[in-house]
PDB file of C-alpha atoms in Angstrom:
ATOM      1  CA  UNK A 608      41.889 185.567 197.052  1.00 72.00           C
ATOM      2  CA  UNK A 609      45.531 186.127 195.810  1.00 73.00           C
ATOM      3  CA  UNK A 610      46.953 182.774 197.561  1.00 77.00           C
ATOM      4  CA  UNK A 611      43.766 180.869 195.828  1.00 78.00           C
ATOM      5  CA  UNK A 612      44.263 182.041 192.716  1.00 81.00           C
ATOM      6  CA  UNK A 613      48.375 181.108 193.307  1.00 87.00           C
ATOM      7  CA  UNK A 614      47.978 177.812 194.861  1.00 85.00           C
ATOM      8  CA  UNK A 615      45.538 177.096 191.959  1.00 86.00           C
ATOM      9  CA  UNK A 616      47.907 177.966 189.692  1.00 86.00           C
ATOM     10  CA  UNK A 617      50.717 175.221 191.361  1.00 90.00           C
ATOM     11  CA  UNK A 618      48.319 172.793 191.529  1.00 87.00           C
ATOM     12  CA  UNK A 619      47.800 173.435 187.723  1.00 87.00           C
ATOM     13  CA  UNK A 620      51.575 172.972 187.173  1.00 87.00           C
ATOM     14  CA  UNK A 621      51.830 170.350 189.372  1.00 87.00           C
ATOM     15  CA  UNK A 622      48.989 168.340 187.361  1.00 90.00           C
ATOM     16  CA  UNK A 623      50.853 168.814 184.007  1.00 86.00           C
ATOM     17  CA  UNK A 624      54.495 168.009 185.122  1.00 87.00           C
ATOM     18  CA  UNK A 625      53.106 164.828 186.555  1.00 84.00           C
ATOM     19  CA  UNK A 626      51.279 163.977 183.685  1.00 86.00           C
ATOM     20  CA  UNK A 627      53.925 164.676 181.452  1.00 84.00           C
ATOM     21  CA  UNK A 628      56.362 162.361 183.805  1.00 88.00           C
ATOM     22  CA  UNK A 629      53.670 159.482 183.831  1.00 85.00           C
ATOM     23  CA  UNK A 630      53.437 159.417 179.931  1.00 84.00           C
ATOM     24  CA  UNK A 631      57.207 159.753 179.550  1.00 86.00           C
ATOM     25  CA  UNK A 632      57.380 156.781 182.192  1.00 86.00           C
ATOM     26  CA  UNK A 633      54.961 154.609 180.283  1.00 83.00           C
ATOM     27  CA  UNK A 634      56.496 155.304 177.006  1.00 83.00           C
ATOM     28  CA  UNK A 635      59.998 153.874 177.948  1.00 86.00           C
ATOM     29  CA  UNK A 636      58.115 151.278 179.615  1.00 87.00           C
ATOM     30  CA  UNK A 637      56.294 150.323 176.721  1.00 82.00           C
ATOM     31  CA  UNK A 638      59.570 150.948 174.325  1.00 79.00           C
ATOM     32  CA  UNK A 639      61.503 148.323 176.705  1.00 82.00           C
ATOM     33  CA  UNK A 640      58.509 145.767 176.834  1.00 80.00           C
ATOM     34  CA  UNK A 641      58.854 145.717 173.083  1.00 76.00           C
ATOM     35  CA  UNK A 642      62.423 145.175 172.881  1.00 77.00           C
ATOM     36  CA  UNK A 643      61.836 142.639 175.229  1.00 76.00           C
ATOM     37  CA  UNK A 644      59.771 140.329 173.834  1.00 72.00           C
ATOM     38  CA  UNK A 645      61.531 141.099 170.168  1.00 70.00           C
ATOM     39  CA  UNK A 646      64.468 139.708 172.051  1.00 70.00           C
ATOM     40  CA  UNK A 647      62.786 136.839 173.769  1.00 67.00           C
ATOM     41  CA  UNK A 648      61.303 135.814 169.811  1.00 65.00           C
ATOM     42  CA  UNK A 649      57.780 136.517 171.146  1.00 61.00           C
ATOM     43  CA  UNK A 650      56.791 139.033 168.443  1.00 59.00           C
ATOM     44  CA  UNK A 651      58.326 137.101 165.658  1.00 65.00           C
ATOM     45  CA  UNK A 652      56.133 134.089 166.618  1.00 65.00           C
ATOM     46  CA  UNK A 653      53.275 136.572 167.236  1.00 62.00           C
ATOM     47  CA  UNK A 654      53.293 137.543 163.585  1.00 59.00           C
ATOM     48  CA  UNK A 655      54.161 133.844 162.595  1.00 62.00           C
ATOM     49  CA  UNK A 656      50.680 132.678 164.419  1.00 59.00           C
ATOM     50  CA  UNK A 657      48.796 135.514 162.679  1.00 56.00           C
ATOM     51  CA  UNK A 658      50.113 134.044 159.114  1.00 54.00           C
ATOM     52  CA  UNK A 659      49.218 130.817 159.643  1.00 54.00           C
ATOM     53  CA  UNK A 660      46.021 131.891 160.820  1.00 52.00           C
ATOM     54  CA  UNK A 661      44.799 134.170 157.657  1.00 51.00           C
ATOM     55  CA  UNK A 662      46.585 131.715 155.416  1.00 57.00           C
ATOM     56  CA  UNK A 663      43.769 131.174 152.379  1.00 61.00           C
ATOM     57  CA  UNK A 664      40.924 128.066 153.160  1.00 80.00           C
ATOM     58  CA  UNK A 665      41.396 124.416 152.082  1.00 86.00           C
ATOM     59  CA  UNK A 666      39.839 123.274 149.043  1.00 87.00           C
ATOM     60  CA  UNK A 667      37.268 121.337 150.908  1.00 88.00           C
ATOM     61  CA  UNK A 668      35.808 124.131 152.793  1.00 89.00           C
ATOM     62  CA  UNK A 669      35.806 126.046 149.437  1.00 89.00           C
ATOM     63  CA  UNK A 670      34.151 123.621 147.807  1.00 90.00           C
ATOM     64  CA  UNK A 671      31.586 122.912 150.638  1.00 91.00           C
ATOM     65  CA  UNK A 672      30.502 126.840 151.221  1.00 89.00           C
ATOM     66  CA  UNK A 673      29.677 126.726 147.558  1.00 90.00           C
ATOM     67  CA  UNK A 674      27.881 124.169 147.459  1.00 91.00           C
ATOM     68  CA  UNK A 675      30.086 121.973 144.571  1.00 90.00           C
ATOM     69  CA  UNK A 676      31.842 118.506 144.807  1.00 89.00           C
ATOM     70  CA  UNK A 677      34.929 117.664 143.229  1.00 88.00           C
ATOM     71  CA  UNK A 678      33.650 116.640 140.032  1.00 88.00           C
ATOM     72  CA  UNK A 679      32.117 120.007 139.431  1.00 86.00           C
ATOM     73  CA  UNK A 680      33.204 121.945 136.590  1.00 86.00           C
ATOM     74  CA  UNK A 681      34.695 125.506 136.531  1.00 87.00           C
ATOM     75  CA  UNK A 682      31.682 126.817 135.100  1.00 89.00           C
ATOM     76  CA  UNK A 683      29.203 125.133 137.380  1.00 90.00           C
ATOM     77  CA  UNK A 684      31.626 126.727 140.573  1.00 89.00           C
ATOM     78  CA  UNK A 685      31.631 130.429 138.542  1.00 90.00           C
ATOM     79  CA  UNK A 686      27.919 130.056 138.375  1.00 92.00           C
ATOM     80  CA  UNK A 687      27.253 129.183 141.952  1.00 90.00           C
ATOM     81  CA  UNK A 688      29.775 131.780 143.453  1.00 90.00           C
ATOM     82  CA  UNK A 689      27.708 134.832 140.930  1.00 90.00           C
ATOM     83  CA  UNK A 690      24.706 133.273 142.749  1.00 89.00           C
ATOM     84  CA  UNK A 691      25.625 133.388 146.113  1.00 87.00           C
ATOM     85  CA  UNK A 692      27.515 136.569 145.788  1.00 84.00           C
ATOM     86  CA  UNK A 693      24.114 138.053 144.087  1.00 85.00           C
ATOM     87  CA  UNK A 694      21.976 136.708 146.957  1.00 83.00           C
ATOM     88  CA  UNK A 695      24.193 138.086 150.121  1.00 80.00           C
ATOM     89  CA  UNK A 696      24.448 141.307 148.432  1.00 79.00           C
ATOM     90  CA  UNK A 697      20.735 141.629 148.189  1.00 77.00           C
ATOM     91  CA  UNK A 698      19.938 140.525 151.935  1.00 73.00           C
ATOM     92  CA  UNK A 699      23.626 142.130 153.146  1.00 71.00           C
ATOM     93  CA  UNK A 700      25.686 139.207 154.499  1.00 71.00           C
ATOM     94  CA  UNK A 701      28.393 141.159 155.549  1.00 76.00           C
ATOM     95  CA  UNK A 702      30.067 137.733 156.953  1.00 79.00           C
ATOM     96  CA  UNK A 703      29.381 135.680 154.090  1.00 81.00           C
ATOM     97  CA  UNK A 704      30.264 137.694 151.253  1.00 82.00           C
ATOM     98  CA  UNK A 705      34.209 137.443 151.898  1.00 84.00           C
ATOM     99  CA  UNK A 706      33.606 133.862 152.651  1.00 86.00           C
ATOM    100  CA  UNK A 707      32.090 133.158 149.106  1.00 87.00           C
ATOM    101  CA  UNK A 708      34.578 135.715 147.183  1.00 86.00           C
ATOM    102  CA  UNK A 709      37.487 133.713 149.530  1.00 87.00           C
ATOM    103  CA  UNK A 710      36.039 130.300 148.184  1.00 88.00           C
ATOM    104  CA  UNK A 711      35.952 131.168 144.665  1.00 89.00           C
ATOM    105  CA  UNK A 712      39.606 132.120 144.558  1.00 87.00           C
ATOM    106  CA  UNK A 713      40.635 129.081 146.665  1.00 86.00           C
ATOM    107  CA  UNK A 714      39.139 126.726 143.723  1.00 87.00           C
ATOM    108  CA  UNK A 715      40.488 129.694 140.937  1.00 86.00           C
ATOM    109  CA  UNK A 716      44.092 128.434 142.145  1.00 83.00           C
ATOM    110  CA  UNK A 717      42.826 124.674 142.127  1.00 80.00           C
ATOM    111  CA  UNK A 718      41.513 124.963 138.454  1.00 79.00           C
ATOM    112  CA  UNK A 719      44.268 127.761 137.386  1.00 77.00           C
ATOM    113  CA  UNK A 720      46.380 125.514 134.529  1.00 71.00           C
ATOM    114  CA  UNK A 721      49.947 124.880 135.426  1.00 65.00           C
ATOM    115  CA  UNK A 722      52.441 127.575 133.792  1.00 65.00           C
ATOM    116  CA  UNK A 723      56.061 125.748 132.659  1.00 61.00           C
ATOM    117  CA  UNK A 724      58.409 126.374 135.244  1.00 56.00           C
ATOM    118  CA  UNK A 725      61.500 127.905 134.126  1.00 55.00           C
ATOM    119  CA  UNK A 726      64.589 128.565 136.452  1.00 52.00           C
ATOM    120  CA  UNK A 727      65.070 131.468 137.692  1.00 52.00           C
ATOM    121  CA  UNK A 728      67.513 134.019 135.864  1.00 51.00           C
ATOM    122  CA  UNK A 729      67.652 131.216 132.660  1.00 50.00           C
ATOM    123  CA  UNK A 730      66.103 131.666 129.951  1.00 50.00           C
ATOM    124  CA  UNK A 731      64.358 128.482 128.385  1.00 52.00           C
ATOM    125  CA  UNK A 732      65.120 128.521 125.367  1.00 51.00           C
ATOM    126  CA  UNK A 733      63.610 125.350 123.679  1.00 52.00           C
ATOM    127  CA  UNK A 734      60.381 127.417 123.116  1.00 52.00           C
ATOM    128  CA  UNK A 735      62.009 130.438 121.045  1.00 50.00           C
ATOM    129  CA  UNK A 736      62.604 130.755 117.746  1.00 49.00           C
ATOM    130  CA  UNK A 737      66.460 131.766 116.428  1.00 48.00           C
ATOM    131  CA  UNK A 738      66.174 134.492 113.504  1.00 47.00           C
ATOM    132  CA  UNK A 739      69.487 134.922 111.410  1.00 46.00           C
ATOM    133  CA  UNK A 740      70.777 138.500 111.507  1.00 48.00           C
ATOM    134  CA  UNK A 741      69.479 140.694 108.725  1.00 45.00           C
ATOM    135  CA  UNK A 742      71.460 142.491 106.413  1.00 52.00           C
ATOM    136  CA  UNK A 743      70.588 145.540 104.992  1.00 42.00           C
TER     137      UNK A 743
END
């Protein structure tokens, strides 16, 4: 009963230590796959690919999962986004409700009016006024 109770007990060990090597093993392993491709350029282009891919939808694929044309104005897209929005949350689109909201700001940044650019660091100052000093 002793040498059961013993041999149990170095199998135990034995179990443990081995696991313990294996994990160590695969960590390095995965540490040096890693550096790998980082050094082969195969995670930068991993992350470029996923960019591109979740880059925002073209205006015509906005405009045709709302339902507008390009003569449509910004009211007419507001009011057909708040409509389609409204219906999937009723029936629970869960895949066309990001789709819609996705759409709508596609054609906000279409419609959004053009800001003046102004170079960075400069000041433009053509559109403020000059105040003479005040004296007290």
């Amino acid at each position: 009963m002793l040498f059961l109770k013993q041999a149990a007990k170095i199998l135990a060990n034995l179990i443990v230590m081995g696991s313990s090597i294996l994990a160590r093993d695969f960590v390095q392993t995965y540490c040096q796959a890693l550096s790998n491709a980082s050094n082969n350029g195969v995670a930068q282009e991993a992350v470029q690919n996923i960019k591109r891919v979740s880059k925002t939808m073209t205006e015509a694929e906005a405009r045709q999962i709302l339902g507008v044309t390009e003569d449509s104005s910004r009211e007419e897209i507001v009011q057909k986004y708040e409509n389609l929005f409204e219906q999937n949350a009723k029936k629970g689109s869960f895949y066309l409700q990001p789709k819609v909201h996705r759409a709508k700001e596609c054609l906000e940044e279409v419609y959004k009016p053009k800001e003046p650019e102004t170079k960075k660091g400069k000041l433009d100052t053509s559109q403020t006024t000059r105040h003479s000093p005040t004296i007290w």
